[in-house]
Short mmCIF file of C-alpha atoms in Angstrom, two decimals:
data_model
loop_
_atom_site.label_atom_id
_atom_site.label_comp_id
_atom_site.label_asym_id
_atom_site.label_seq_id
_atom_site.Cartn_x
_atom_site.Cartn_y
_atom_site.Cartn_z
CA UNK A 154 0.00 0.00 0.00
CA UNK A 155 1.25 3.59 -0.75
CA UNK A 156 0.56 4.28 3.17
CA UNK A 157 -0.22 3.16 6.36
CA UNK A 158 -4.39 2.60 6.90
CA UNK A 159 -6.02 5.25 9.19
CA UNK A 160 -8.29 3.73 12.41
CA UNK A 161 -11.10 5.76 11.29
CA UNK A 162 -11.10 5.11 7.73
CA UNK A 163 -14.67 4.97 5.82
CA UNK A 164 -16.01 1.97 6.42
CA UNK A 165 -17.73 2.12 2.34
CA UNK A 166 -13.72 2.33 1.28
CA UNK A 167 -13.01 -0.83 4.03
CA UNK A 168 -16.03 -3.07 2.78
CA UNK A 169 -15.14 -2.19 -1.55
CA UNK A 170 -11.10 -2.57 -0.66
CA UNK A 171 -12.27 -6.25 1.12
CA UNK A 172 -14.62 -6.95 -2.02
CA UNK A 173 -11.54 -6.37 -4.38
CA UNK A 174 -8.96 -7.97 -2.68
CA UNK A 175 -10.93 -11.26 -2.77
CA UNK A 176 -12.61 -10.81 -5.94
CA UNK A 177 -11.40 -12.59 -9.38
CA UNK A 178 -9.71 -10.05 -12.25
CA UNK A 179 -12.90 -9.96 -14.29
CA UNK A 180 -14.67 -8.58 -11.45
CA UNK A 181 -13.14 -5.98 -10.36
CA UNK A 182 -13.82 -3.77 -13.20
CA UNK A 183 -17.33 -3.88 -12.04
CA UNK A 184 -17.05 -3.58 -7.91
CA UNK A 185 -14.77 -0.50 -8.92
CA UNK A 186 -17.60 1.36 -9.88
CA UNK A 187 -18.91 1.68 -6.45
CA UNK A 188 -16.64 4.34 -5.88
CA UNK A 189 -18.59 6.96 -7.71
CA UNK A 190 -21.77 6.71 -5.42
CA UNK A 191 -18.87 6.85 -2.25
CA UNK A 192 -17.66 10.02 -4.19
CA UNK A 193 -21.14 11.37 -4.29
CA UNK A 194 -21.75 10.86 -0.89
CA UNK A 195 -20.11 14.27 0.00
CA UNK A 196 -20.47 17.31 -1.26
CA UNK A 197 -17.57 18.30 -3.85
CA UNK A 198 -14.66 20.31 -1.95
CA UNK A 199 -15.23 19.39 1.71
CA UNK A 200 -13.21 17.71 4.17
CA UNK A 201 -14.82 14.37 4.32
CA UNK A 202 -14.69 14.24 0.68
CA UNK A 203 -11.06 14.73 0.83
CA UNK A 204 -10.22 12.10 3.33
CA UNK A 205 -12.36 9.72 0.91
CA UNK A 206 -10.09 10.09 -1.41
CA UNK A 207 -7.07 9.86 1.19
CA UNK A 208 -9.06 6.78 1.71
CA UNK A 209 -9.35 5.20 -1.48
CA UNK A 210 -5.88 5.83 -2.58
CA UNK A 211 -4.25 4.87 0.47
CA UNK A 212 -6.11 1.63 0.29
CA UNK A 213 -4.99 1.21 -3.55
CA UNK A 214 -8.34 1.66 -5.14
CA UNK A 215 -7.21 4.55 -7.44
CA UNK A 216 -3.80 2.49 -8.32
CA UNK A 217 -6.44 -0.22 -9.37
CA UNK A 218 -8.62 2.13 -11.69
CA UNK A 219 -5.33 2.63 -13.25
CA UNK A 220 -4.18 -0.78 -13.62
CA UNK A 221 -7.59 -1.73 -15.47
CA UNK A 222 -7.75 1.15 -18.15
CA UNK A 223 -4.92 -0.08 -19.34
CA UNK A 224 -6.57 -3.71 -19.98
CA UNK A 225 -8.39 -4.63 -23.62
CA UNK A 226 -12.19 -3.82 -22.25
CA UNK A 227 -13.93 -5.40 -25.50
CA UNK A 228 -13.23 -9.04 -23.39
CA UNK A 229 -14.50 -7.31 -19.95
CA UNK A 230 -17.50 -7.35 -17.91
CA UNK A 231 -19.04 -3.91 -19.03
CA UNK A 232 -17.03 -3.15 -22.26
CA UNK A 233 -15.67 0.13 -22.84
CA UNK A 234 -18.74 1.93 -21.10
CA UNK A 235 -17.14 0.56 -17.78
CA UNK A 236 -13.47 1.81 -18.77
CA UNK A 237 -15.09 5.05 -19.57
CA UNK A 238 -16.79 5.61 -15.94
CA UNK A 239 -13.55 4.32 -14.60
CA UNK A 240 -11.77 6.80 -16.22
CA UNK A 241 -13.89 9.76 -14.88
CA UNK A 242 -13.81 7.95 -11.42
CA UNK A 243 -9.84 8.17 -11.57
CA UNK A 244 -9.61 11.78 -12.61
CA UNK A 245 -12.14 12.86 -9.77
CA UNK A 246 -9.97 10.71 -6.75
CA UNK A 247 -6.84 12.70 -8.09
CA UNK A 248 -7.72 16.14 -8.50
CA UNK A 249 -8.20 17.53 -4.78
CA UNK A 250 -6.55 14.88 -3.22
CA UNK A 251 -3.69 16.16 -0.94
CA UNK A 252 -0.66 13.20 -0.47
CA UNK A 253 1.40 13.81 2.50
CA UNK A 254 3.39 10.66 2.66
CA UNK A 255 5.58 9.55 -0.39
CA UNK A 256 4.01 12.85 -2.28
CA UNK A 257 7.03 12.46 -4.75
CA UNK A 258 5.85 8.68 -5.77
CA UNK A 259 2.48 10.26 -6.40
CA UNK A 260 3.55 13.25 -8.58
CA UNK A 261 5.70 12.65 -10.66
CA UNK A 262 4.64 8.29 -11.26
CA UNK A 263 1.35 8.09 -10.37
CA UNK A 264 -0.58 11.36 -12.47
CA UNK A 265 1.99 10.94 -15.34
CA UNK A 266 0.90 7.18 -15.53
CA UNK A 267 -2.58 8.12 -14.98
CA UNK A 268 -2.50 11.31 -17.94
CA UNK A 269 -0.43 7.99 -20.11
CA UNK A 270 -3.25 5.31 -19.08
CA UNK A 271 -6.11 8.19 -20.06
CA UNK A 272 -4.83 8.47 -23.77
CA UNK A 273 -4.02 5.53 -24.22
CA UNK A 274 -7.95 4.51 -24.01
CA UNK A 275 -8.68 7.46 -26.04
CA UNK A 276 -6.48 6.39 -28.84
CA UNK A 277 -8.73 2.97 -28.35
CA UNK A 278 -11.84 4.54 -28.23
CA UNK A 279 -11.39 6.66 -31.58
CA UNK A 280 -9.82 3.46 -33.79
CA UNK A 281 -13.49 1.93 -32.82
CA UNK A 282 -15.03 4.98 -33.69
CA UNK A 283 -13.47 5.41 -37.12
CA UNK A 284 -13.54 1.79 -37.82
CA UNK A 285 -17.41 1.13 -37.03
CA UNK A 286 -19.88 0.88 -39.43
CA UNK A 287 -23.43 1.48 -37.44
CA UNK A 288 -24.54 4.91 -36.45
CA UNK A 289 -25.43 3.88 -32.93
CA UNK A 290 -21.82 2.05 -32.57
CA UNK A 291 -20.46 5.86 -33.72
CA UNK A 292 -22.55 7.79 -31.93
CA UNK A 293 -21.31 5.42 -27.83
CA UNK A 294 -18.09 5.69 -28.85
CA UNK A 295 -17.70 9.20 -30.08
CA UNK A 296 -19.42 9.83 -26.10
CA UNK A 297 -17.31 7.66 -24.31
CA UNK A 298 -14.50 9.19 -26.58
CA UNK A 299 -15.62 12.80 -25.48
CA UNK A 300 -15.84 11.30 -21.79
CA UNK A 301 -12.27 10.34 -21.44
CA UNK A 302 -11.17 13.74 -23.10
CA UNK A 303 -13.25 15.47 -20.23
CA UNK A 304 -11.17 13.33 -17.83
CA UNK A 305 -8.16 14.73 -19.07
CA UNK A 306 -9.07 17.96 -18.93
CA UNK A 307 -10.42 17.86 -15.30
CA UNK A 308 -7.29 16.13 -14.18
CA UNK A 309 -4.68 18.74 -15.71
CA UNK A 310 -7.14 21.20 -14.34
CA UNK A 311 -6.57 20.50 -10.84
CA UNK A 312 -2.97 19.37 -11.54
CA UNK A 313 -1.54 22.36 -13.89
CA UNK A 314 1.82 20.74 -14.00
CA UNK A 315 0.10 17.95 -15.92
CA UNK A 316 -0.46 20.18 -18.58
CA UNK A 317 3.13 19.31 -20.51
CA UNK A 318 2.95 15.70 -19.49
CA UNK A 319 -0.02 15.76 -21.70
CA UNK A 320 1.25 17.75 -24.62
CA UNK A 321 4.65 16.02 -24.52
CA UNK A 322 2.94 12.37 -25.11
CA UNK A 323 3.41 10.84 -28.41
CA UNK A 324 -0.50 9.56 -27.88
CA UNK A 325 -1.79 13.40 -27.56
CA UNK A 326 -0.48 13.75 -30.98
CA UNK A 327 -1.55 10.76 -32.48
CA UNK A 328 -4.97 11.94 -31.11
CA UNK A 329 -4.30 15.49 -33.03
CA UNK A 330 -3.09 13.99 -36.15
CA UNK A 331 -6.21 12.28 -37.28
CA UNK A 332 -8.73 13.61 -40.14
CA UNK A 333 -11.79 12.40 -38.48
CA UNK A 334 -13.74 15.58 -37.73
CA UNK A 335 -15.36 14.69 -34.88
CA UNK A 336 -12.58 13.36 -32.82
CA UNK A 337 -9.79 15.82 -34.43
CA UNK A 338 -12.36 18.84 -33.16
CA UNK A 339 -12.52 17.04 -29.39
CA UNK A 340 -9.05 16.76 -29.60
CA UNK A 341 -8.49 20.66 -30.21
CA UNK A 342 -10.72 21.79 -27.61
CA UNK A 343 -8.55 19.62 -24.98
CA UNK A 344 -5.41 21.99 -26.75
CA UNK A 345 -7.29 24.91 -26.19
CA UNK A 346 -8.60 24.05 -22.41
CA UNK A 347 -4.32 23.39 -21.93
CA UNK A 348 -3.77 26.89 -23.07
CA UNK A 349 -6.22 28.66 -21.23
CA UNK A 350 -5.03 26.69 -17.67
CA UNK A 351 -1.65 26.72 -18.28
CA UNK A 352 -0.69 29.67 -21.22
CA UNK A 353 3.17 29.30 -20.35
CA UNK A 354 2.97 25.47 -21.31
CA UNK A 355 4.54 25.78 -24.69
CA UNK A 356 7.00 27.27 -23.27
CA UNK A 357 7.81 24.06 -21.34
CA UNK A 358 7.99 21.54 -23.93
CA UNK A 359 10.45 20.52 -25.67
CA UNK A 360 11.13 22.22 -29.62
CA UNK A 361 10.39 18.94 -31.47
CA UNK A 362 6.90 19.19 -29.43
CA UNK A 363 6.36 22.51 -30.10
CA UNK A 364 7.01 22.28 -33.65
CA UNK A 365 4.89 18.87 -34.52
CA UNK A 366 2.04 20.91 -32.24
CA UNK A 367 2.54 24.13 -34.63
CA UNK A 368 2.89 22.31 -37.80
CA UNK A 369 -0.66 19.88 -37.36
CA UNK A 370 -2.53 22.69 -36.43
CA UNK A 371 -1.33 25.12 -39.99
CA UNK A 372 -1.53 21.83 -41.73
CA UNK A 373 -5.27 21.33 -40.73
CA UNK A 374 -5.30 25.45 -41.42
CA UNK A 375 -4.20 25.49 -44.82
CA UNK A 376 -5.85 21.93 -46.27
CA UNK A 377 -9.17 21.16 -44.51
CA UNK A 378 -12.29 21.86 -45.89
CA UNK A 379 -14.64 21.34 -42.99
CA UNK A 380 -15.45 24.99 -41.11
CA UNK A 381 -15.76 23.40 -37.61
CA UNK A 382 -11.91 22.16 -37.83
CA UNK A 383 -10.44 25.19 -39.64
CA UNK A 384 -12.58 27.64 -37.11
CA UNK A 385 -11.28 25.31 -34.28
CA UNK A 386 -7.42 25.17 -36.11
CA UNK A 387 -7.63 28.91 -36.26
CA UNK A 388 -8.94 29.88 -32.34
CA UNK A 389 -6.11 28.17 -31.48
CA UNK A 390 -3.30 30.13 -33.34
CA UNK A 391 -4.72 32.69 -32.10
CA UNK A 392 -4.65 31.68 -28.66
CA UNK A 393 -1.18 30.68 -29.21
CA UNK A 394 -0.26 34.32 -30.88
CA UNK A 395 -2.10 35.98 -27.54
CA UNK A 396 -0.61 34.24 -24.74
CA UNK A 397 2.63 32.97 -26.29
CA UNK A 398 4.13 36.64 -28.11
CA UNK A 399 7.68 35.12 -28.75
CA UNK A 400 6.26 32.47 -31.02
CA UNK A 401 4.91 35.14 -33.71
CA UNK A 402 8.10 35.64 -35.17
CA UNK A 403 8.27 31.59 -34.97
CA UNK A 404 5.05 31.21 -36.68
CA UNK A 405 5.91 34.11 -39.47
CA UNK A 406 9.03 32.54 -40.25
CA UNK A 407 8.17 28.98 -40.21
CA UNK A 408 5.14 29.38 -42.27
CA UNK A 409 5.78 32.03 -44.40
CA UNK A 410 3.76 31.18 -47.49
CA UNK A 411 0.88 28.75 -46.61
CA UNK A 412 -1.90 31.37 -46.77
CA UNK A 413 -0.38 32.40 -50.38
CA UNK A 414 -0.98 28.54 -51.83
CA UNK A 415 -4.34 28.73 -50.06
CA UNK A 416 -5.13 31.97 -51.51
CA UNK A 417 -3.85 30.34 -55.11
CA UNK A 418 -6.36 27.26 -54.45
CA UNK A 419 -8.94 29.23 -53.82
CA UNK A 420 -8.40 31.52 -57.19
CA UNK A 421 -7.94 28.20 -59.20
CA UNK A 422 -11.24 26.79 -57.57
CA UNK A 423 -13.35 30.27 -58.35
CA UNK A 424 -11.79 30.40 -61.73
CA UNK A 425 -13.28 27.16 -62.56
CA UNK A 426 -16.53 27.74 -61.02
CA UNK A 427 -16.78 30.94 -62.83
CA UNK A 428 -16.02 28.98 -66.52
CA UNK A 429 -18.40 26.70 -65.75
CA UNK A 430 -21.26 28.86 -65.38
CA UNK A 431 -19.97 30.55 -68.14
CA UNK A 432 -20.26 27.48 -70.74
CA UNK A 433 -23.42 26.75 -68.99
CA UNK A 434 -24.60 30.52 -70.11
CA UNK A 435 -23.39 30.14 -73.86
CA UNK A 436 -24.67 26.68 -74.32
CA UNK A 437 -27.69 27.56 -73.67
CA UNK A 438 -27.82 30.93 -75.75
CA UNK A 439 -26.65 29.18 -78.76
CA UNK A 440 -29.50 26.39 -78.03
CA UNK A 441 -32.40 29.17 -78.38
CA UNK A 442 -30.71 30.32 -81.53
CA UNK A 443 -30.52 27.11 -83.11
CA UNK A 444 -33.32 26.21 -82.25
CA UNK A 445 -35.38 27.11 -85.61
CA UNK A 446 -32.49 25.11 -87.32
CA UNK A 447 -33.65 22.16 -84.55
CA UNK A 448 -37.48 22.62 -86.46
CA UNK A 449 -35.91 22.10 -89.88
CA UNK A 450 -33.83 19.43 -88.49
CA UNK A 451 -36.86 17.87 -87.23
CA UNK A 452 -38.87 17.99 -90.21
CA UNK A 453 -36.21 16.66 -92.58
CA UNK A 454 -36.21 13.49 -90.38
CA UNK A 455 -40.27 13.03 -90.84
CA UNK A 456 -39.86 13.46 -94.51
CA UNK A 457 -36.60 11.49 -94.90
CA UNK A 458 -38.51 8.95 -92.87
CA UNK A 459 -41.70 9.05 -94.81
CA UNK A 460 -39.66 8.38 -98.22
CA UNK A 461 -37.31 5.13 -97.00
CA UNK A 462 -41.36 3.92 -95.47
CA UNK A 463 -42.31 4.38 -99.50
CA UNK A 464 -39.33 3.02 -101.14
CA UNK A 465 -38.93 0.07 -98.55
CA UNK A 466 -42.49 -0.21 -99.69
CA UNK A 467 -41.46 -0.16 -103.71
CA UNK A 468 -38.82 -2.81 -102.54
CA UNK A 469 -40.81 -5.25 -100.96
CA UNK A 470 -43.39 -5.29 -104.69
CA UNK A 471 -42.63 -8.16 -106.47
CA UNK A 472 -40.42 -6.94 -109.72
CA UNK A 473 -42.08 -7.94 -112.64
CA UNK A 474 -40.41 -10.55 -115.19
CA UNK A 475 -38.68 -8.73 -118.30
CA UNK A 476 -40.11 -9.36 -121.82
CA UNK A 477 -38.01 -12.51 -123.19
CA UNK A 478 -38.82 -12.84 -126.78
CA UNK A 479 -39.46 -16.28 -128.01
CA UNK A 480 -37.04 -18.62 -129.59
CA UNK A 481 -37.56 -19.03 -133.26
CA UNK A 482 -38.90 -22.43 -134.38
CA UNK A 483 -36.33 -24.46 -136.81
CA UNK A 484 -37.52 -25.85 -139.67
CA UNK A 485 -37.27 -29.55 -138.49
CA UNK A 486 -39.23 -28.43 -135.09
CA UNK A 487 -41.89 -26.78 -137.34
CA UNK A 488 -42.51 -29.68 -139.22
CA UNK A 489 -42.76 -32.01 -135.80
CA UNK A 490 -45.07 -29.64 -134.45
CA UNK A 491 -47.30 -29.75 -137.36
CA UNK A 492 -47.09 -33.58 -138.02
CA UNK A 493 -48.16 -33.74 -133.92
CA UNK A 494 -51.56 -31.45 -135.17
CA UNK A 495 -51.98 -33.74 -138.09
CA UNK A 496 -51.85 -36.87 -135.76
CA UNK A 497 -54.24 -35.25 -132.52
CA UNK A 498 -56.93 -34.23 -135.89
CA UNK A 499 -56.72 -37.88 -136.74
CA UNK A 500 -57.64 -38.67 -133.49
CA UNK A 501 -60.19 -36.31 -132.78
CA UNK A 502 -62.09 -35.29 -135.53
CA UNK A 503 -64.74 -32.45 -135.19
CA UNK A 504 -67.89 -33.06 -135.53
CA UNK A 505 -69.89 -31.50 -138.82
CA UNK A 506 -72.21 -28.73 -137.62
CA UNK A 507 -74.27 -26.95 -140.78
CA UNK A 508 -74.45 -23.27 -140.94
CA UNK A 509 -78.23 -22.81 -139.92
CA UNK A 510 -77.04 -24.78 -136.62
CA UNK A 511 -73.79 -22.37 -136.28
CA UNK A 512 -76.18 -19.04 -137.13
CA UNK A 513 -78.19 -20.77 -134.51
CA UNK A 514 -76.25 -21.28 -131.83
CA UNK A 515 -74.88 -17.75 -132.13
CA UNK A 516 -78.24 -16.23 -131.82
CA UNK A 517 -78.78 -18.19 -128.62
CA UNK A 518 -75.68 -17.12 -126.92
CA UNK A 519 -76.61 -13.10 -128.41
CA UNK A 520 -79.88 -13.48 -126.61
CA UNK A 521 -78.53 -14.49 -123.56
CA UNK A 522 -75.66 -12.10 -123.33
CA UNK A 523 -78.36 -9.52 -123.83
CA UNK A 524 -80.27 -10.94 -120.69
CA UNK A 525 -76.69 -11.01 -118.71
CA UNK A 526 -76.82 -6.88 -119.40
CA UNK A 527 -80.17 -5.97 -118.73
CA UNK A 528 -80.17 -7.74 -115.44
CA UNK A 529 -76.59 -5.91 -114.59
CA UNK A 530 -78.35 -2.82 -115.35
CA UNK A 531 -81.25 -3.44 -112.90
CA UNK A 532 -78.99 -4.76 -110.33
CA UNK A 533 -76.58 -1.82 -110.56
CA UNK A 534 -79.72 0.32 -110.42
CA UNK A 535 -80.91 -1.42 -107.39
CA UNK A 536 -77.92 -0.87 -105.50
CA UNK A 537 -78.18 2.53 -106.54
CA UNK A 538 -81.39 2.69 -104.79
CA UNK A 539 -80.51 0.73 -101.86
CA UNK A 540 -77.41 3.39 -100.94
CA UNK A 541 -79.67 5.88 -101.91
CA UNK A 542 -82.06 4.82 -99.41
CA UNK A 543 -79.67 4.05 -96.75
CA UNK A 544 -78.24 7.85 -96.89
CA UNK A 545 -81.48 9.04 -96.79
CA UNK A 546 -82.04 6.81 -93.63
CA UNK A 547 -78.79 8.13 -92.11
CA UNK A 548 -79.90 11.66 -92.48
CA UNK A 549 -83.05 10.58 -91.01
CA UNK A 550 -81.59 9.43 -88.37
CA UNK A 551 -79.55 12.50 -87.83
CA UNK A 552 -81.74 14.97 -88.06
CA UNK A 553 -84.00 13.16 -85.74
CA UNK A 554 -81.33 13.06 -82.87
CA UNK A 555 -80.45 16.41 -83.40
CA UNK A 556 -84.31 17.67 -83.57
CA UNK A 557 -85.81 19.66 -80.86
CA UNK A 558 -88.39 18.19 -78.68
CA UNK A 559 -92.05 18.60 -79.79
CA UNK A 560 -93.09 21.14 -77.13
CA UNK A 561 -90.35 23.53 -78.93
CA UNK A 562 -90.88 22.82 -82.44
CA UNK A 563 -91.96 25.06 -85.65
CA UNK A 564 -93.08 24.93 -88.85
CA UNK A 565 -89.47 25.44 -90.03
CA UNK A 566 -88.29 22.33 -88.30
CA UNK A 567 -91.26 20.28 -89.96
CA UNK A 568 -90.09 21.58 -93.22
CA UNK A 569 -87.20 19.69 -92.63
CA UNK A 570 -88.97 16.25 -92.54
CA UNK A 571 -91.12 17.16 -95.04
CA UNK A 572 -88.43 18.22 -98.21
CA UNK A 573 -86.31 15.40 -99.81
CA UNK A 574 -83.97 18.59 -100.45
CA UNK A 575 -83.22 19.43 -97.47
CA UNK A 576 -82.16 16.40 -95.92
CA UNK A 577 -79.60 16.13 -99.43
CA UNK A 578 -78.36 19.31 -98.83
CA UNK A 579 -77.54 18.62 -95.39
CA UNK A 580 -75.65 15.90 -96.28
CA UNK A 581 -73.91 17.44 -99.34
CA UNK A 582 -73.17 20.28 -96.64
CA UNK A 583 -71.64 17.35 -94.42
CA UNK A 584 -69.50 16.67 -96.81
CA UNK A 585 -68.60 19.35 -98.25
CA UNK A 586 -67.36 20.61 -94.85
CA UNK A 587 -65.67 17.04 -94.00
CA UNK A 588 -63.70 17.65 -97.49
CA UNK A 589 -62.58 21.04 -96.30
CA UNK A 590 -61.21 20.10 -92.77
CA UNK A 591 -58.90 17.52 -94.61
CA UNK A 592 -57.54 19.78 -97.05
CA UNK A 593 -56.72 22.46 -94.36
CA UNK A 594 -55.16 19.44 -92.47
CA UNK A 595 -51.41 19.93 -92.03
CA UNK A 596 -49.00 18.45 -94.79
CA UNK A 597 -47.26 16.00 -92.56
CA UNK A 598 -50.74 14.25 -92.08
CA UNK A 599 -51.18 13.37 -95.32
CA UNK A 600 -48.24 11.88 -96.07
CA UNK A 601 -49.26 8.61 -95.62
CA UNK A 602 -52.53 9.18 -98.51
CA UNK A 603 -49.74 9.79 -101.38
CA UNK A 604 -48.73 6.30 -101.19
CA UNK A 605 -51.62 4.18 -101.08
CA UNK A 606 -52.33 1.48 -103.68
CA UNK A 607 -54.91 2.05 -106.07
CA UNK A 608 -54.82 -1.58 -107.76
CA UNK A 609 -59.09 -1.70 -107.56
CA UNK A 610 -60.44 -1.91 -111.15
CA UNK A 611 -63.50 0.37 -111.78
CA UNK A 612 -66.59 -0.81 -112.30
CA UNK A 613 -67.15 1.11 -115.70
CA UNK A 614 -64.59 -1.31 -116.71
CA UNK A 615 -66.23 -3.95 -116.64
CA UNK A 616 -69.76 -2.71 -117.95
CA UNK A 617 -68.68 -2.78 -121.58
CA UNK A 618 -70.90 -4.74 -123.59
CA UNK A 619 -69.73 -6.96 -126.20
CA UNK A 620 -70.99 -6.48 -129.74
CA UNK A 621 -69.92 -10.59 -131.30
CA UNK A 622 -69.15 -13.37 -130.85
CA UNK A 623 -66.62 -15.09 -131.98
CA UNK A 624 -67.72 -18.55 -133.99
CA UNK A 625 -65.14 -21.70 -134.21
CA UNK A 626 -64.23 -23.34 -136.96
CA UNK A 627 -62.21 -26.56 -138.06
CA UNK A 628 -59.49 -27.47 -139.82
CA UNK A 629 -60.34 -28.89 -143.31
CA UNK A 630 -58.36 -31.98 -143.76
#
C-alpha cells in the first residue's frame, strides 16, 4: 500500500477494498464502480470528501482504476462503457486529493501514468469509432471518446503541472493527427482548455513538441475543408499568438507562405466555377438560336422517314419478269409440231355442224348475253337505290337526334322532314365541310394518302358490252 491505513477510515472504502482484494480479475472492473456513489456521498470540496479520497488511494483503489484502463475492455465485464466511468472515477480521486506521505511517488509516477493510461484509451476509443460501421456504434463511442477527453481535462485542471505531461505524449499527438472531424475537433478543444489553464505550457515543452504541435494545427489550417476544424485550427493560433508573443516571429518565419498557396487554391477553384457557369450561359444561348435550325432538323427526319417507309415499300413489290422474246422455231421443229396437229386431228375429228345450226347457236348465246346486261343494269340500279335509301335513312336518323323536342318545335323544323332537299343538302353540306377540314389538315398528315395502292379496277370497266361473238371453226383436212 502507498501508506499506512487510518483507524477511522470509511467503512464504504473498508467493505469495496475487502470486495476487491478477494474478488477474481474480471470482477473488479465492475465492484470499482462503487466508488462513484462513495464520491457522491459528499459534497464536492469538503473535508470528508477529501479524506475519501485519502481513503481510497491509500487503500490502492485509485492504483487499481489505473491498472484496469490499461486492460483490452472489449473481453470485460461492461465493455468500454465501464473503462469510460472508470476513467472519470480516476480523474475525480486525483484532482483535490492532498498526499502527505511519499508525495514524490504520487507526482511525478502516479498522475503521469494516470495522464499515459487516459490516452491511451482514447487512442482505443477513436480506432473503434473510425472503424465502425453502425450509427449507434459511432454515436457510444464518439461519447465515451468525449468522456475520457473530459477526464483529461479535469485532471490537468486540478494538476496544472500535468499540462506538458499531456502535450509532450506521443498519444496526444496521435490523437491530433487524425482527419476524423469529430474526434480531431474534441481533440483541439482539450489543446485549447491546456492553453487557457496553463498559457506558459509551450513554453515548457520541448522544440520537437512545439514544432509537430505548430505544424498539425497550420496543416489542418491550410488543407481542410470542414469549417468546424479550420474555425477550431484557427482559435487556437490565435490563442497561441495571444498568450505565447515570442512564437509570432516563430510562426511568421516557419510558415511564411501557406496562406499564399491557399489563396492560389482558392483563385484556381473560383476560376473554374466561374467557366463553368460561363459554358453553362453560352450553351444555352446558342441552343435558343438554333433552335429554328432544330425545327428544320426535325422535319427533314419526318420526310426522310416518310420516303425510305415508300421506297422500302417499292422494294418489298414483287419486280415484274422482263419481256423474253421467243425462240424461233427451226424448220425440223416446225414440221414435228405440225405432223403432232396432223396426228391429234386424226384422233379427234370435229364433228360436222351446218351453218343454220352455227347461225343458230350464235343467236342463242346473243340473246342471252343480252339478258346477262339488262339484269346488270337493274342490279346496278338497285344498289343505286338501296345506298340511296340508306343515306337518306342516315340523315333521317340525324336529323332526328339532333331535332328539338315537340313542345319547342316550328313549322321550319317540320319543313325539314317534309323536303327530300333538305335532308340532301344537309348531307352534301356534311360533306362538303368534312372535305374542307382535310384539305386544311397539315402536310405531314397526309403523307401517308400519297402512297396508297390504287390496284381496284373500276366498275365502268367492266360494264362494256360486247358487240360478237366469236364462232369456231375446223381445220379442213
Amino acid at each position: 500500500m502507498a501508506g499506512a491505513p487510518r483507524a477511522a477510515a470509511d467503512p464504504q472504502v473498508l467493505a469495496l477494498a475487502a470486495q476487491v482484494t478477494e474478488s477474481s480479475e474480471q470482477d473488479i472492473p465492475l465492484l470499482l464502480l462503487q466508488l462513484k456513489g462513495i464520491l457522491n456521498s459528499a459534497s464536492l470540496g469538503s473535508e470528508e470528501s477529501k479524506k475519501i479520497k485519502q481513503d481510497i488511494y491509500d487503500y490502492d483503489l485509485t492504483r487499481y482504476c489505473l491498472l484496469v484502463l490499461r486492460q483490452d475492455h472489449s473481453r470485460l465485464c461492461g465493455g468500454w462503457a465501464t473503462a469510460t466511468q472508470l476513467a472519470e472515477i480516476l480523474s475525480r480521486c486525483c484532482v483535490g486529493l492532498e498526499v502527505k506521505e511519499d508525495p514524490e511517488e504520487f507526482y511525478k509516477t502516479f498522475l503521469p501514468s494516470a495522464i499515459d493510461n487516459l490516452l491511451v484509451l482514447g487512442r482505443r476509443l477513436q480506432a473503434r469509432f473510425i472503424r465502425a460501421m453502425k450509427d449507434e456504434e459511432k454515436q457510444d463511442f464518439l461519447h465515451w471518446f468525449r468522456t475520457v477527453t473530459d477526464a483529461i481535462c479535469w485532471l490537468f485542471g486540478g494538476h496544472l503541472q500535468l499540462a506538458v505531461c499531456v502535450l509532450q505524449n506521443d498519444h496526444f499527438l496521435q490523437l491530433l493527427i487524425t482527419d476524423d472531424v469529430e474526434t480531431a475537433v474534441i481533440t483541439m478543444s482539450v489543446l485549447h482548455n491546456i492553453l487557457r489553464v496553463n498559457s506558459s505550457v509551450l513554453y515548457q515543452v520541448d522544440e520537437e513538441t512545439l514544432h509537430s504541435v505548430l505544424d498539425e494545427l497550420v496543416y489542418k489550417l491550410s488543407s481542410t475543408t470542414n469549417p468546424v476544424v479550420g474555425n477550431a485550427a484557427t482559435k487556437l493560433l490565435l490563442l497561441v499568438a495571444k498568450f505565447c508573443k515570442q512564437l509570432v516571429k516563430l510562426l511568421t518565419a516557419r510558415y511564411k507562405g501557406q496562406v499564399d498557396k491557399y489563396m492560389e487554391g482558392m483563385e484556381e477553384k473560383s476560376a473554374l466555377t466561374i467557366q463553368r457557369f460561363w459554358r453553362g450561359y453560352r450553351a444555352r444561348r446558342n441552343f435558343h438560336q438554333q433552335r429554328q435550325s432544330l425545327k428544320e432538323y426535325k422535319a427533314a427526319v419526318v420526310i426522310q422517314r416518310a420516303a425510305c417507309k415508300f421506297l422500302e415499300k417499292l422494294r418489298r413489290r414483287r419486280p415484274l419478269s422482263p419481256w423474253k422474246e421467243p425462240k424461233a422455231l427451226t424448220d425440223e421443229r416446225r414440221l414435228a409440231l405440225l405432223q403432232k396437229v396432223d396426228d391429234y386431228i386424226k384422233l379427234h375429228p370435229a364433228s360436222q355442224m351446218s351453218e343454220e345450226r352455227s347461225k343458230e347457236l350464235h343467236m342463242q348465246a346473243q340473246e342471252k348475253l343480252a339478258q346477262f346486261l339488262l339484269r346488270n343494269r337493274l342490279d346496278q340500279r338497285a344498289a343505286q337505290r338501296r345506298e340511296t335509301l340508306l343515306a337518306q335513312v342516315n340523315t333521317d336518323v340525324e336529323l332526328l337526334m339532333n331535332a328539338p323536342r315537340l313542345a319547342e318545335t316550328t313549322e321550319k323544323d317540320l319543313d325539314v322532314f317534309m323536303s327530300r332537299s333538305v335532308p340532301v343538302a344537309t348531307k352534301a353540306r356534311q360533306s362538303h365541310n368534312t372535305m374542307l377540314k382535310y384539305t386544311h389538315c397539315p402536310w405531314w398528315k397526309k403523307l401517308g394518302d400519297e402512297f396508297t395502292e390504287d390496284d381496284v379496277i373500276p366498275d365502268d370497266a367492266l360494264n362494256a358490252e360486247l358487240g360478237t361473238l366469236f364462232i369456231g371453226g375446223r381445220k379442213s383436212i
